[in-house]
Each structure stands twice: as structure tokens, then as C-alpha cells.
PDB file of C-alpha atoms in Angstrom:
ATOM      1  CA  ALA C 517     -25.991 -20.520   9.177  1.00 77.00           C
ATOM      2  CA  GLN C 518     -24.990 -16.931   8.936  1.00 85.00           C
ATOM      3  CA  ARG C 519     -26.725 -14.883   6.309  1.00 91.00           C
ATOM      4  CA  VAL C 520     -26.802 -11.232   5.316  1.00 96.00           C
ATOM      5  CA  THR C 521     -29.765  -9.869   3.406  1.00 97.00           C
ATOM      6  CA  GLN C 522     -29.835  -6.620   1.493  1.00 97.00           C
ATOM      7  CA  PRO C 523     -33.365  -6.459   0.110  1.00 96.00           C
ATOM      8  CA  GLU C 524     -32.773  -3.682  -2.407  1.00 96.00           C
ATOM      9  CA  LYS C 525     -30.618  -4.260  -5.470  1.00 96.00           C
ATOM     10  CA  LEU C 526     -30.955  -0.645  -6.528  1.00 97.00           C
ATOM     11  CA  LEU C 527     -31.840   2.482  -4.605  1.00 98.00           C
ATOM     12  CA  SER C 528     -32.247   5.814  -6.358  1.00 97.00           C
ATOM     13  CA  VAL C 529     -32.554   9.052  -4.422  1.00 97.00           C
ATOM     14  CA  PHE C 530     -32.307  12.718  -5.250  1.00 97.00           C
ATOM     15  CA  LYS C 531     -29.360  14.771  -4.092  1.00 97.00           C
ATOM     16  CA  GLY C 532     -30.049  16.161  -0.639  1.00 97.00           C
ATOM     17  CA  ALA C 533     -32.618  13.485   0.202  1.00 98.00           C
ATOM     18  CA  PRO C 534     -32.127  11.080   3.106  1.00 98.00           C
ATOM     19  CA  VAL C 535     -30.728   7.645   2.368  1.00 97.00           C
ATOM     20  CA  GLU C 536     -31.284   4.350   4.135  1.00 97.00           C
ATOM     21  CA  LEU C 537     -29.688   1.164   2.854  1.00 98.00           C
ATOM     22  CA  LYS C 538     -31.196  -1.846   4.556  1.00 98.00           C
ATOM     23  CA  CYS C 539     -29.279  -4.780   5.949  1.00 98.00           C
ATOM     24  CA  ASN C 540     -30.652  -7.683   7.946  1.00 97.00           C
ATOM     25  CA  TYR C 541     -28.651 -10.595   9.238  1.00 95.00           C
ATOM     26  CA  SER C 542     -29.237 -13.989  10.727  1.00 92.00           C
ATOM     27  CA  TYR C 543     -26.886 -15.126  13.426  1.00 85.00           C
ATOM     28  CA  SER C 544     -27.635 -16.267  16.923  1.00 75.00           C
ATOM     29  CA  GLY C 545     -24.511 -14.986  18.625  1.00 77.00           C
ATOM     30  CA  SER C 546     -22.830 -11.593  18.823  1.00 81.00           C
ATOM     31  CA  PRO C 547     -21.724 -10.641  15.351  1.00 87.00           C
ATOM     32  CA  GLU C 548     -19.538  -7.847  14.133  1.00 90.00           C
ATOM     33  CA  LEU C 549     -21.172  -5.927  11.289  1.00 93.00           C
ATOM     34  CA  PHE C 550     -19.530  -3.896   8.552  1.00 94.00           C
ATOM     35  CA  TRP C 551     -20.449  -1.774   5.581  1.00 96.00           C
ATOM     36  CA  TYR C 552     -18.113  -1.936   2.587  1.00 96.00           C
ATOM     37  CA  VAL C 553     -18.378   0.383  -0.410  1.00 97.00           C
ATOM     38  CA  GLN C 554     -17.175   0.137  -3.982  1.00 96.00           C
ATOM     39  CA  TYR C 555     -17.087   3.333  -6.017  1.00 96.00           C
ATOM     40  CA  SER C 556     -16.956   3.170  -9.789  1.00 93.00           C
ATOM     41  CA  ARG C 557     -13.640   1.769 -11.008  1.00 91.00           C
ATOM     42  CA  GLN C 558     -12.295   1.502  -7.479  1.00 93.00           C
ATOM     43  CA  ARG C 559     -11.695  -1.429  -5.196  1.00 94.00           C
ATOM     44  CA  LEU C 560     -13.892  -2.555  -2.361  1.00 95.00           C
ATOM     45  CA  GLN C 561     -13.137  -0.638   0.831  1.00 94.00           C
ATOM     46  CA  LEU C 562     -14.396  -0.519   4.372  1.00 94.00           C
ATOM     47  CA  LEU C 563     -16.853   2.290   5.053  1.00 95.00           C
ATOM     48  CA  LEU C 564     -17.651   1.658   8.685  1.00 93.00           C
ATOM     49  CA  ARG C 565     -17.993  -1.014  11.357  1.00 90.00           C
ATOM     50  CA  HIS C 566     -20.523  -1.123  14.155  1.00 86.00           C
ATOM     51  CA  ILE C 567     -18.038  -1.378  16.992  1.00 82.00           C
ATOM     52  CA  SER C 568     -16.434   1.949  16.122  1.00 82.00           C
ATOM     53  CA  ARG C 569     -19.748   3.813  16.296  1.00 80.00           C
ATOM     54  CA  GLU C 570     -18.395   6.576  14.107  1.00 85.00           C
ATOM     55  CA  SER C 571     -19.760   8.565  11.215  1.00 87.00           C
ATOM     56  CA  ILE C 572     -17.848   8.222   7.955  1.00 90.00           C
ATOM     57  CA  LYS C 573     -18.627  10.545   5.047  1.00 93.00           C
ATOM     58  CA  GLY C 574     -21.845  11.435   6.853  1.00 94.00           C
ATOM     59  CA  PHE C 575     -22.957   7.787   7.033  1.00 96.00           C
ATOM     60  CA  THR C 576     -23.947   6.059  10.252  1.00 95.00           C
ATOM     61  CA  ALA C 577     -25.207   2.583  11.039  1.00 95.00           C
ATOM     62  CA  ASP C 578     -26.634   1.263  14.272  1.00 89.00           C
ATOM     63  CA  LEU C 579     -26.702  -2.390  15.165  1.00 90.00           C
ATOM     64  CA  ASN C 580     -30.196  -3.377  16.275  1.00 91.00           C
ATOM     65  CA  LYS C 581     -29.948  -6.835  17.785  1.00 89.00           C
ATOM     66  CA  GLY C 582     -33.677  -7.053  18.410  1.00 90.00           C
ATOM     67  CA  GLU C 583     -34.456  -6.555  14.733  1.00 93.00           C
ATOM     68  CA  THR C 584     -31.159  -8.130  13.593  1.00 93.00           C
ATOM     69  CA  SER C 585     -30.537  -5.127  11.390  1.00 95.00           C
ATOM     70  CA  PHE C 586     -27.635  -2.840  10.561  1.00 96.00           C
ATOM     71  CA  HIS C 587     -29.121  -0.238   8.249  1.00 97.00           C
ATOM     72  CA  LEU C 588     -26.849   2.416   6.740  1.00 97.00           C
ATOM     73  CA  LYS C 589     -28.145   5.972   6.874  1.00 97.00           C
ATOM     74  CA  LYS C 590     -27.201   9.403   5.684  1.00 97.00           C
ATOM     75  CA  PRO C 591     -29.402  12.466   6.154  1.00 97.00           C
ATOM     76  CA  PHE C 592     -28.463  14.243   2.918  1.00 97.00           C
ATOM     77  CA  ALA C 593     -27.254  12.224  -0.061  1.00 97.00           C
ATOM     78  CA  GLN C 594     -24.518  13.587  -2.298  1.00 97.00           C
ATOM     79  CA  GLU C 595     -23.765  12.637  -5.889  1.00 97.00           C
ATOM     80  CA  GLU C 596     -20.397  11.223  -4.849  1.00 97.00           C
ATOM     81  CA  ASP C 597     -22.215   8.702  -2.652  1.00 98.00           C
ATOM     82  CA  SER C 598     -23.279   6.797  -5.759  1.00 98.00           C
ATOM     83  CA  ALA C 599     -21.670   3.368  -5.431  1.00 97.00           C
ATOM     84  CA  MET C 600     -22.254  -0.297  -4.559  1.00 97.00           C
ATOM     85  CA  TYR C 601     -22.710  -0.881  -0.856  1.00 98.00           C
ATOM     86  CA  TYR C 602     -22.207  -4.270   0.782  1.00 97.00           C
ATOM     87  CA  CYS C 603     -23.190  -5.213   4.278  1.00 97.00           C
ATOM     88  CA  ALA C 604     -21.007  -7.914   5.855  1.00 95.00           C
ATOM     89  CA  LEU C 605     -21.018  -9.987   9.013  1.00 93.00           C
ATOM     90  CA  HIS C 606     -18.239 -11.624  10.971  1.00 87.00           C
ATOM     91  CA  SER C 607     -18.255 -13.586  14.192  1.00 81.00           C
ATOM     92  CA  GLY C 608     -15.607 -15.503  16.049  1.00 73.00           C
ATOM     93  CA  ASN C 609     -13.356 -17.378  13.675  1.00 70.00           C
ATOM     94  CA  THR C 610     -15.785 -17.398  10.788  1.00 75.00           C
ATOM     95  CA  PRO C 611     -14.976 -15.600   7.562  1.00 83.00           C
ATOM     96  CA  LEU C 612     -16.760 -12.459   6.428  1.00 89.00           C
ATOM     97  CA  VAL C 613     -20.200 -13.109   4.980  1.00 93.00           C
ATOM     98  CA  PHE C 614     -21.364 -10.486   2.507  1.00 95.00           C
ATOM     99  CA  GLY C 615     -24.802  -9.509   1.316  1.00 96.00           C
ATOM    100  CA  LYS C 616     -25.529  -9.232  -2.386  1.00 96.00           C
ATOM    101  CA  GLY C 617     -25.111  -5.484  -2.333  1.00 97.00           C
ATOM    102  CA  THR C 618     -27.227  -2.428  -3.056  1.00 98.00           C
ATOM    103  CA  ARG C 619     -26.415   0.011  -5.805  1.00 97.00           C
ATOM    104  CA  LEU C 620     -27.052   3.545  -4.641  1.00 98.00           C
ATOM    105  CA  SER C 621     -27.693   6.093  -7.354  1.00 98.00           C
ATOM    106  CA  VAL C 622     -27.901   9.739  -6.297  1.00 98.00           C
ATOM    107  CA  ILE C 623     -29.624  11.867  -8.887  1.00 96.00           C
ATOM    108  CA  ALA C 624     -28.688  15.504  -9.266  1.00 92.00           C
TER     109      ALA C 624
ATOM    110  CA  GLY I 794       2.159   2.827   0.492  1.00 59.00           C
ATOM    111  CA  ALA I 795       1.177   0.179  -2.010  1.00 81.00           C
ATOM    112  CA  GLY I 796      -2.110  -1.567  -1.498  1.00 94.00           C
ATOM    113  CA  VAL I 797      -3.041  -5.136  -2.300  1.00 97.00           C
ATOM    114  CA  SER I 798      -2.212  -5.965  -5.896  1.00 97.00           C
ATOM    115  CA  GLN I 799      -3.529  -8.761  -8.059  1.00 98.00           C
ATOM    116  CA  THR I 800      -2.333 -10.106 -11.365  1.00 97.00           C
ATOM    117  CA  PRO I 801      -3.479 -10.490 -14.000  1.00 97.00           C
ATOM    118  CA  SER I 802      -6.302  -7.982 -14.003  1.00 97.00           C
ATOM    119  CA  ASN I 803      -8.077 -10.000 -16.661  1.00 97.00           C
ATOM    120  CA  LYS I 804      -7.694 -13.624 -17.669  1.00 98.00           C
ATOM    121  CA  VAL I 805      -9.508 -15.344 -20.515  1.00 98.00           C
ATOM    122  CA  THR I 806      -9.085 -19.072 -20.790  1.00 97.00           C
ATOM    123  CA  GLU I 807     -10.721 -22.059 -22.386  1.00 97.00           C
ATOM    124  CA  LYS I 808     -12.748 -24.679 -20.605  1.00 97.00           C
ATOM    125  CA  GLY I 809     -10.531 -27.374 -19.210  1.00 97.00           C
ATOM    126  CA  LYS I 810      -7.405 -25.226 -18.898  1.00 98.00           C
ATOM    127  CA  TYR I 811      -5.410 -24.512 -15.752  1.00 98.00           C
ATOM    128  CA  VAL I 812      -5.080 -20.962 -14.380  1.00 98.00           C
ATOM    129  CA  GLU I 813      -3.141 -19.250 -11.631  1.00 98.00           C
ATOM    130  CA  LEU I 814      -4.158 -15.978 -10.048  1.00 98.00           C
ATOM    131  CA  ARG I 815      -1.668 -14.044  -7.957  1.00 98.00           C
ATOM    132  CA  CYS I 816      -2.149 -11.799  -4.945  1.00 98.00           C
ATOM    133  CA  ASP I 817       0.442  -9.506  -3.360  1.00 98.00           C
ATOM    134  CA  PRO I 818      -0.810  -8.423   0.049  1.00 96.00           C
ATOM    135  CA  ILE I 819       0.144  -5.284   1.910  1.00 95.00           C
ATOM    136  CA  SER I 820       3.594  -5.760   3.414  1.00 92.00           C
ATOM    137  CA  GLY I 821       3.404  -7.052   6.966  1.00 89.00           C
ATOM    138  CA  HIS I 822      -0.186  -8.248   6.767  1.00 92.00           C
ATOM    139  CA  THR I 823      -0.327 -11.743   8.189  1.00 91.00           C
ATOM    140  CA  ALA I 824      -3.868 -12.610   7.140  1.00 91.00           C
ATOM    141  CA  LEU I 825      -4.820 -13.108   3.490  1.00 94.00           C
ATOM    142  CA  TYR I 826      -8.232 -13.922   2.064  1.00 95.00           C
ATOM    143  CA  TRP I 827      -9.553 -15.033  -1.301  1.00 97.00           C
ATOM    144  CA  TYR I 828     -13.125 -14.324  -2.392  1.00 97.00           C
ATOM    145  CA  ARG I 829     -15.075 -14.982  -5.557  1.00 97.00           C
ATOM    146  CA  GLN I 830     -17.639 -12.505  -6.790  1.00 96.00           C
ATOM    147  CA  SER I 831     -20.103 -13.564  -9.455  1.00 94.00           C
ATOM    148  CA  LEU I 832     -22.259 -11.101 -11.337  1.00 91.00           C
ATOM    149  CA  GLY I 833     -24.910  -9.580  -9.119  1.00 89.00           C
ATOM    150  CA  GLN I 834     -23.562 -11.197  -5.984  1.00 92.00           C
ATOM    151  CA  GLY I 835     -21.488 -10.086  -3.054  1.00 94.00           C
ATOM    152  CA  PRO I 836     -18.019 -11.518  -2.485  1.00 96.00           C
ATOM    153  CA  GLU I 837     -18.092 -15.168  -1.384  1.00 96.00           C
ATOM    154  CA  PHE I 838     -15.350 -16.477   0.862  1.00 95.00           C
ATOM    155  CA  LEU I 839     -13.014 -19.090  -0.561  1.00 97.00           C
ATOM    156  CA  ILE I 840      -9.988 -19.468   1.711  1.00 96.00           C
ATOM    157  CA  TYR I 841      -8.127 -17.659   4.458  1.00 93.00           C
ATOM    158  CA  PHE I 842      -4.411 -17.813   5.318  1.00 93.00           C
ATOM    159  CA  GLN I 843      -2.806 -16.885   8.581  1.00 90.00           C
ATOM    160  CA  GLY I 844       0.877 -16.746   7.714  1.00 90.00           C
ATOM    161  CA  THR I 845       1.766 -19.660   5.470  1.00 92.00           C
ATOM    162  CA  GLY I 846      -0.997 -22.007   6.483  1.00 91.00           C
ATOM    163  CA  ALA I 847      -4.583 -22.163   5.337  1.00 91.00           C
ATOM    164  CA  ALA I 848      -6.562 -21.465   8.493  1.00 88.00           C
ATOM    165  CA  ASP I 849      -9.930 -21.966   6.796  1.00 92.00           C
ATOM    166  CA  ASP I 850     -10.512 -23.396   3.322  1.00 94.00           C
ATOM    167  CA  SER I 851     -14.165 -24.195   3.818  1.00 93.00           C
ATOM    168  CA  GLY I 852     -15.232 -21.910   0.979  1.00 94.00           C
ATOM    169  CA  LEU I 853     -13.332 -23.682  -1.783  1.00 96.00           C
ATOM    170  CA  PRO I 854     -16.091 -25.095  -3.986  1.00 95.00           C
ATOM    171  CA  ASN I 855     -14.343 -28.345  -4.939  1.00 95.00           C
ATOM    172  CA  ASP I 856     -10.941 -29.964  -5.310  1.00 95.00           C
ATOM    173  CA  ARG I 857     -10.234 -28.158  -8.577  1.00 97.00           C
ATOM    174  CA  PHE I 858      -9.470 -25.082  -6.474  1.00 98.00           C
ATOM    175  CA  PHE I 859      -6.287 -24.793  -4.483  1.00 96.00           C
ATOM    176  CA  ALA I 860      -4.340 -21.911  -2.978  1.00 97.00           C
ATOM    177  CA  VAL I 861      -0.864 -21.546  -1.538  1.00 97.00           C
ATOM    178  CA  ARG I 862       1.107 -18.945   0.350  1.00 96.00           C
ATOM    179  CA  PRO I 863       4.520 -20.580   0.750  1.00 95.00           C
ATOM    180  CA  GLU I 864       6.417 -17.693   2.319  1.00 93.00           C
ATOM    181  CA  GLY I 865       3.586 -16.011   4.147  1.00 90.00           C
ATOM    182  CA  SER I 866       3.337 -13.144   1.688  1.00 94.00           C
ATOM    183  CA  VAL I 867       2.343 -13.661  -1.949  1.00 97.00           C
ATOM    184  CA  SER I 868      -0.495 -16.084  -2.547  1.00 98.00           C
ATOM    185  CA  THR I 869      -1.538 -17.966  -5.658  1.00 98.00           C
ATOM    186  CA  LEU I 870      -5.013 -19.297  -6.314  1.00 98.00           C
ATOM    187  CA  LYS I 871      -4.920 -22.236  -8.677  1.00 98.00           C
ATOM    188  CA  ILE I 872      -7.865 -23.585 -10.629  1.00 98.00           C
ATOM    189  CA  GLN I 873      -7.579 -26.842 -12.523  1.00 97.00           C
ATOM    190  CA  ARG I 874      -9.801 -27.992 -15.375  1.00 97.00           C
ATOM    191  CA  THR I 875     -11.637 -24.690 -15.491  1.00 98.00           C
ATOM    192  CA  GLU I 876     -15.347 -24.655 -16.169  1.00 97.00           C
ATOM    193  CA  ARG I 877     -17.568 -21.889 -17.524  1.00 96.00           C
ATOM    194  CA  GLY I 878     -19.133 -21.566 -14.085  1.00 96.00           C
ATOM    195  CA  ASP I 879     -15.764 -20.501 -12.686  1.00 97.00           C
ATOM    196  CA  SER I 880     -16.085 -17.193 -14.530  1.00 97.00           C
ATOM    197  CA  ALA I 881     -16.127 -14.460 -11.908  1.00 97.00           C
ATOM    198  CA  VAL I 882     -14.048 -11.737 -10.328  1.00 97.00           C
ATOM    199  CA  TYR I 883     -11.587 -13.206  -7.847  1.00 98.00           C
ATOM    200  CA  LEU I 884     -10.781 -10.833  -5.018  1.00 98.00           C
ATOM    201  CA  CYS I 885      -7.906 -10.942  -2.604  1.00 97.00           C
ATOM    202  CA  ALA I 886      -7.783  -9.093   0.704  1.00 95.00           C
ATOM    203  CA  SER I 887      -5.250  -8.808   3.492  1.00 94.00           C
ATOM    204  CA  SER I 888      -5.347  -7.608   7.053  1.00 91.00           C
ATOM    205  CA  PRO I 889      -2.738  -7.012   9.756  1.00 87.00           C
ATOM    206  CA  LEU I 890      -4.487  -9.246  12.276  1.00 73.00           C
ATOM    207  CA  SER I 891      -6.987 -12.012  11.870  1.00 59.00           C
ATOM    208  CA  GLN I 892     -10.461 -10.656  11.064  1.00 57.00           C
ATOM    209  CA  ASN I 893      -9.631  -6.967  11.424  1.00 68.00           C
ATOM    210  CA  GLU I 894     -10.365  -4.557   8.614  1.00 84.00           C
ATOM    211  CA  GLN I 895      -9.681  -6.225   5.305  1.00 90.00           C
ATOM    212  CA  PHE I 896      -7.965  -4.324   2.504  1.00 93.00           C
ATOM    213  CA  PHE I 897      -9.042  -5.494  -0.919  1.00 96.00           C
ATOM    214  CA  GLY I 898      -7.188  -5.765  -4.162  1.00 97.00           C
ATOM    215  CA  PRO I 899      -8.672  -4.710  -7.504  1.00 96.00           C
ATOM    216  CA  GLY I 900      -9.566  -8.276  -8.407  1.00 97.00           C
ATOM    217  CA  THR I 901      -8.876 -10.574 -11.335  1.00 98.00           C
ATOM    218  CA  ARG I 902     -11.696 -11.023 -13.802  1.00 97.00           C
ATOM    219  CA  LEU I 903     -11.620 -14.624 -15.001  1.00 98.00           C
ATOM    220  CA  THR I 904     -13.558 -15.588 -18.097  1.00 98.00           C
ATOM    221  CA  VAL I 905     -13.792 -19.232 -19.079  1.00 98.00           C
ATOM    222  CA  LEU I 906     -14.950 -19.711 -22.646  1.00 96.00           C
TER     223      LEU I 906
END
């Protein structure tokens, strides 16, 4: 069965510090991985997807098939990055499977 | 343009009652998804429509849950004989093609007393 694990419920970092939100998945095939973000009082929205290989708001994520990971990284955290972050997996005709989420708190 | 909208934003009901939750997808989006998000959890898939038909309803927890999309646009999630465990935020999302980026609505917070 497909599963997405985000081991940290809460991650607190100081402004300007590097950020890494961990995501591990279990799936034997070739999945498509996403990061969704939910800012305070806003709806869930796509942050980035692994196939696009782009940097959004300074965030990047690399799919590591050997480690089955898709960690989200940003070199210098900003206060406006504070939000809930969800890693999600999709493959073939299966629906999106979300992790439980990590709340990122950036402290000024 | 308008995003995905959901009504009501909040619904409080009593155990055993019937509720309907509505989702208006982005115009032209053929795929529509329902998720349920309980406290401290990520969204959990319920059902997915491609056009008018339910392409995958494997996430519906039991036969008290049912969803329709009769004209391929608006969708209604129906819950019969509600139970306290049904309390959650129900999210709707739409996408222009199956399994592309999903655009989420604000959710309906359902509370069953």
C-alpha cells in the first residue's frame, strides 16, 4: 500500500536559518510526488511537484528513489513561510495520498 | 477567476441526521475530488469524479456516504445517519485533467454533536 510519512509534526526554525521538511514514501513503482502548503486562513495549494524540478518561493525538493524520500528544503527561512506543509504521492490511477503534515514555524 | 467554492463553510448537526455538502469546481475542470481531513491528519481521499461518473469511490468509509455530480460540474457529498466520528473538514478539489494539479476549496467543517 502507498504511504507517505512526515516524521515531524512541528518544526521551528529561526528566520534566516535553513529549513528541511522530511517526507518519506512507500511505493514500489514510479510515483509522482508533491508538496502542498496551507497558510493560515487560506486553502490548501500546490507548492511544487517533483517532475517540474523548479524552485518555488525558494523551496526545492528532490526525489530520491533510493531513499524513497522527497524532502523539502529552503536555504533561508522567512517568516511568511510559516504554514502547514503536506507531502503527497500519486501514481497511475490511484488518488493522492497525503502525509499527516508538518507545521513550520519561523521565528523572528 | 473564481476558485473552488464549498458550502456551507460550517455545518453543525446532531447525531443521526442527514447532511449535504456542496462543491462548485472551477469552470471547465472535468475531475473533482472529495477528501476528509480529521484533526491532526492530512486529507484522506473519499471519491473522485471524472465528468459525471464516479471513477474511484474506494475511499468512502461506508454506505452512509454518497456523492453525486449529475451534470459534471457541481457535486454534493451526502452523509446519512451522521455519527460523531464523521466530524471533520471535508475538502473538495478540482483539476482540468485527471490527476494533474488539484485546486482545493476552503472546506466545510462538519461537527456532529
